[in-house]
Coordinates of C-alpha atoms and ligand atoms in Angstrom, one line a residue:
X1 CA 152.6 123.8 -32.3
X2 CA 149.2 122.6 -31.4
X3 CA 146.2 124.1 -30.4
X4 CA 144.2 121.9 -27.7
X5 CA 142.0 120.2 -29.1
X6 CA 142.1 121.5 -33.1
X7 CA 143.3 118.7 -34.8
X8 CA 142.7 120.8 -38.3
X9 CA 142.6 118.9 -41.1
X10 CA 141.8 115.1 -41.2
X11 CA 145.1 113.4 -42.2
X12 CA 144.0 109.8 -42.9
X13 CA 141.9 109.8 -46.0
X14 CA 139.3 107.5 -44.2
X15 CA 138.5 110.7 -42.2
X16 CA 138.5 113.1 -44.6
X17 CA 135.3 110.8 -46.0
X18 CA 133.7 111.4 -42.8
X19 CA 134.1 115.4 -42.3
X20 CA 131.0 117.3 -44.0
X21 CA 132.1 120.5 -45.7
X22 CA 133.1 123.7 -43.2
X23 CA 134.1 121.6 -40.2
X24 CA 137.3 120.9 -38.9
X25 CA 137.6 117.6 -36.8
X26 CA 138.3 118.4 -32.4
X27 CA 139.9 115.7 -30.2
X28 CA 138.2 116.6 -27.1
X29 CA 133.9 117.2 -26.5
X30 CA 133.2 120.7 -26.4
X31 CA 130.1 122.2 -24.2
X32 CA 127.6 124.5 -25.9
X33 CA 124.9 125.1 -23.7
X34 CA 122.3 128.8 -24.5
X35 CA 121.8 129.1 -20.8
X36 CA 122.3 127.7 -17.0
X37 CA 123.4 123.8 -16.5
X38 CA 120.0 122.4 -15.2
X39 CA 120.4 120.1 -11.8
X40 CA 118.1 117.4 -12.5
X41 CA 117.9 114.5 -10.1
X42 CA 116.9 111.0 -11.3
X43 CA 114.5 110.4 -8.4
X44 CA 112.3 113.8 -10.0
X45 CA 113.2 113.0 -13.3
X46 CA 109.9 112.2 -16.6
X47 CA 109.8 111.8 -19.7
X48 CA 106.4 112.3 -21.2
X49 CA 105.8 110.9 -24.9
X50 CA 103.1 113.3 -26.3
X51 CA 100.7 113.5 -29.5
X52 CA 100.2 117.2 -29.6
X53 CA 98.9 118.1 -26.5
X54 CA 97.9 115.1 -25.5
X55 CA 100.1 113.1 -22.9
X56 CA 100.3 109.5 -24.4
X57 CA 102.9 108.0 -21.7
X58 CA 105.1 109.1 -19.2
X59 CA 108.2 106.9 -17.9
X60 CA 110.1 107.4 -14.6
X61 CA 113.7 106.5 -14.2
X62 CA 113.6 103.4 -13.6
X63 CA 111.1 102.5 -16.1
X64 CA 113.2 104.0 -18.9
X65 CA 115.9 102.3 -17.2
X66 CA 114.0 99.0 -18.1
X67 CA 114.1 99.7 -21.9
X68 CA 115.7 97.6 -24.2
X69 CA 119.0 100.0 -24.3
X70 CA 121.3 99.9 -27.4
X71 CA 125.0 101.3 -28.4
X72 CA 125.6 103.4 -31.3
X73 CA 129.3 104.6 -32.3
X74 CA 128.5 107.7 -34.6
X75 CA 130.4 111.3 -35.6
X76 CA 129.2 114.4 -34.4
X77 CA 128.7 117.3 -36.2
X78 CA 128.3 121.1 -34.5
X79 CA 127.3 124.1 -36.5
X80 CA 130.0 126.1 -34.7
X81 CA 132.4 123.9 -37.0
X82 CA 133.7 121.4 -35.3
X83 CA 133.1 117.9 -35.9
X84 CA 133.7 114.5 -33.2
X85 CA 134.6 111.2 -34.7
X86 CA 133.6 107.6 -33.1
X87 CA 131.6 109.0 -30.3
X88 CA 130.0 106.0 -28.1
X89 CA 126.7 106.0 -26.7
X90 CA 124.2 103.7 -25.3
X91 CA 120.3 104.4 -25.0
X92 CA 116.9 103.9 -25.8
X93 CA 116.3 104.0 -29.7
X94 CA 113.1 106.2 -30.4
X95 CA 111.8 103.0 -32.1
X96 CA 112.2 101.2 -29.0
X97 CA 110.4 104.1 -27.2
X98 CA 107.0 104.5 -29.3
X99 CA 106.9 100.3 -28.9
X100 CA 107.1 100.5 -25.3
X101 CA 104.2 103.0 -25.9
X102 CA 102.3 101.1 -28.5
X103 CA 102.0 104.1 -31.1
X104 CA 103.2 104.6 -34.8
X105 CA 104.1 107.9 -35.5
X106 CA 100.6 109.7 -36.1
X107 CA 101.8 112.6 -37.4
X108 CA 105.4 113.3 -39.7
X109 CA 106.8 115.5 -37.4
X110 CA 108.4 116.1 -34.0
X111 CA 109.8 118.7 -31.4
X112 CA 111.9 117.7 -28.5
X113 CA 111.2 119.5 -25.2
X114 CA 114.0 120.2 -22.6
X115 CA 113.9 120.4 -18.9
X116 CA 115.8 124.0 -19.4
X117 CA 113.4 125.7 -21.9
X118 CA 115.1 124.3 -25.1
X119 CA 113.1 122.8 -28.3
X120 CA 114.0 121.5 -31.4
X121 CA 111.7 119.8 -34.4
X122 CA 113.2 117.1 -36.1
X123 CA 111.3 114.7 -38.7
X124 CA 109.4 111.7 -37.4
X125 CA 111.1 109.6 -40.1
X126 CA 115.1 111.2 -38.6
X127 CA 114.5 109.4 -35.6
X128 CA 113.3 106.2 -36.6
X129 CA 115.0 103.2 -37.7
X130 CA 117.4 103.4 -35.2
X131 CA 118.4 106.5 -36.4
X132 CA 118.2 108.2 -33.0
X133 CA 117.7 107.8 -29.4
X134 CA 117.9 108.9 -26.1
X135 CA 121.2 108.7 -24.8
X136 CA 121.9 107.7 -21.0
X137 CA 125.4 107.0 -21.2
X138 CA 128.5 108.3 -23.3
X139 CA 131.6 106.5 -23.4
X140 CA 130.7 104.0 -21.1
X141 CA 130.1 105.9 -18.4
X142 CA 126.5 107.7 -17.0
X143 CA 126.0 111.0 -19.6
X144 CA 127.8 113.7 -17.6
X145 CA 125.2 116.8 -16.7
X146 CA 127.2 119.2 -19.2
X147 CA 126.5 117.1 -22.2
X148 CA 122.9 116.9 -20.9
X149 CA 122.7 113.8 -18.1
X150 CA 120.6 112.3 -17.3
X151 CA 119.4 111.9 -20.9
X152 CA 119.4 113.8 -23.8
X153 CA 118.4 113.3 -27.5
X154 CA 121.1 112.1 -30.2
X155 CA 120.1 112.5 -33.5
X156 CA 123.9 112.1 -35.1
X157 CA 123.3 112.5 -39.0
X158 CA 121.8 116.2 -38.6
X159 CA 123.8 119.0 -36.4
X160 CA 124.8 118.7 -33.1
X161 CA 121.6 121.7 -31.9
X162 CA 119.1 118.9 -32.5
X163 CA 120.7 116.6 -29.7
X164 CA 118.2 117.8 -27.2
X165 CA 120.0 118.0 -23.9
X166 CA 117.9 117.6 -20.7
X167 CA 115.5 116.4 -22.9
X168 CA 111.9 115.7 -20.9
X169 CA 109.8 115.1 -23.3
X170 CA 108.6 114.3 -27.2
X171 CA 105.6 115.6 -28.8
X172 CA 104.3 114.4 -32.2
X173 CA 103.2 117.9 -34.0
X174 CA 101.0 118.3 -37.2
X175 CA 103.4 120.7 -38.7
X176 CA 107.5 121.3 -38.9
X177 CA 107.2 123.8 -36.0
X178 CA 110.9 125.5 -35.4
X179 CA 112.3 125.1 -31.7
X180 CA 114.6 127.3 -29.8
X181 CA 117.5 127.8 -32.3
X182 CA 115.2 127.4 -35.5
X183 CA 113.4 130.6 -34.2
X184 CA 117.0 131.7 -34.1
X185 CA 118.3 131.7 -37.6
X186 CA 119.4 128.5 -37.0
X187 CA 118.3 126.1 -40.8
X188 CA 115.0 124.4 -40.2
X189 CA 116.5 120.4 -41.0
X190 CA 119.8 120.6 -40.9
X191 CA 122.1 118.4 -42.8
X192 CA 125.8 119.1 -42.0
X193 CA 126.4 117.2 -45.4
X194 CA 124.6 120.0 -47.4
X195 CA 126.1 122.7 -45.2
X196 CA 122.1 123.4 -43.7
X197 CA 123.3 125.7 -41.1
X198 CA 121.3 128.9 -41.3
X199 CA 117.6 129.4 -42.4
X200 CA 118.2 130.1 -46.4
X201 CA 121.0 128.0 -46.8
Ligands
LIG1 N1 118.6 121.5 -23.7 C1 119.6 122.0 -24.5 N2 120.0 121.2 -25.4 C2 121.0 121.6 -26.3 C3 121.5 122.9 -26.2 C4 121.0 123.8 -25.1 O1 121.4 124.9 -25.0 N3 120.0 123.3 -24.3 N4 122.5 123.3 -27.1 C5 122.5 122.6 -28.3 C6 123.7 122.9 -29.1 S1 123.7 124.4 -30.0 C7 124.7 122.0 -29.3 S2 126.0 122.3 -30.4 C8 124.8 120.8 -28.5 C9 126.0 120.7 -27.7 O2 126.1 119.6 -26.9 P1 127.4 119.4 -26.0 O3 127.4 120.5 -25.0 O4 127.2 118.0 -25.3 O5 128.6 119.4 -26.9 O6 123.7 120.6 -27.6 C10 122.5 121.1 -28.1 N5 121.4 120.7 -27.2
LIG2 MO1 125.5 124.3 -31.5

């Protein structure tokens, strides 16, 4: 007897390496979404790069089409337990992105803004050396609007809340200020490998 998609238990021990503590590994790519799927069409769609609240450069579609785009096969990691092996994606890497704009990171500190309301901070130095980007395709094929097409932000190495979906925009911020699940309870960094899920843990 099986449960769609609970696979339990890693069986190989090559995957048991790869599952943090508290997750169980999924075959399948759940949706976990706070509120309404936004419609966003690619004709309307920005994305504004910003250094507080200053806009520094905004990109159309078809200019962040133009990007140098890169592939990245990492596993996913959701506070809710479960945990996605191999995923594939292909993007713009957030190095990639503050080239294009010609800025170093002037401040330590980020929070990704989404086109449905959503925020979360993540660490200037978490998304850099090709440790993140923003994702415009997943498994090949254009990033389907559940899992936040157009584009949404994948940082794989911290918990799948920080993977901005819909995302519209970055800001560089002076401090570590918490987003929309951070103001939640939800931890303020969150490293699935030290079990970072809630605020005091
Ligand atoms: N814009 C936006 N991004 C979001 C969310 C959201 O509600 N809105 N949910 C977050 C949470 S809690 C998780 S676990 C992942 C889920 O991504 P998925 O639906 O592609 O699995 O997206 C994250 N990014
Ligand atoms: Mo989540």
């Amino acid at each position: 007897m099986a449960t769609r998609g609970f696979t339990g238990r890693p069986r190989e021990p090559e995957q048991r390496d790869r599952v943090p503590p508290g997750q169980h590994l999924v075959d399948y790519f759940p949706v976990l979404t706070a509120g309404p799927t936004p419609h966003i069409a690619t004709e309307s769609w920005k994305f504004t790069l910003k250094v507080g609240p200053r806009p520094v450069k905004t990109w159309t579609w078809a200019e962040f089409n133009a990007l140098p785009m890169t592939k990245m096969v990492r596993d996913i990691h959701c506070v809710t337990t479960w945990s996605l092996l191999d995923t594939t994606w292909e993007g713009v890497l957030i190095d990639d992105l503050l080239a294009d704009a010609f800025i170093e990171p002037p401040t330590k500190f980020l929070l990704a803004h989404s086109y449905d309301g959503y925020s979360t901070n993540v660490p200037a130095d978490d998304l850099l050396t090709g440790k993140a980007m923003i994702a415009l395709k997943y498994g090949g094929k254009p990033l389907e609007r559940d899992h936040g097409g157009p584009a949404r932000l994948l940082v794989p190495h911290l918990y799948f809340w920080k993977s901005a979906k819909w995302i519209n925009g970055l800001q560089f911020t002076e401090r570590d200020e918490a987003g929309f699940w951070e103001l939640r309870g939800y931890h303020i960094y969150g490293d699935p490998w030290k079990e970072q899920r809630y605020t005091d843990d």
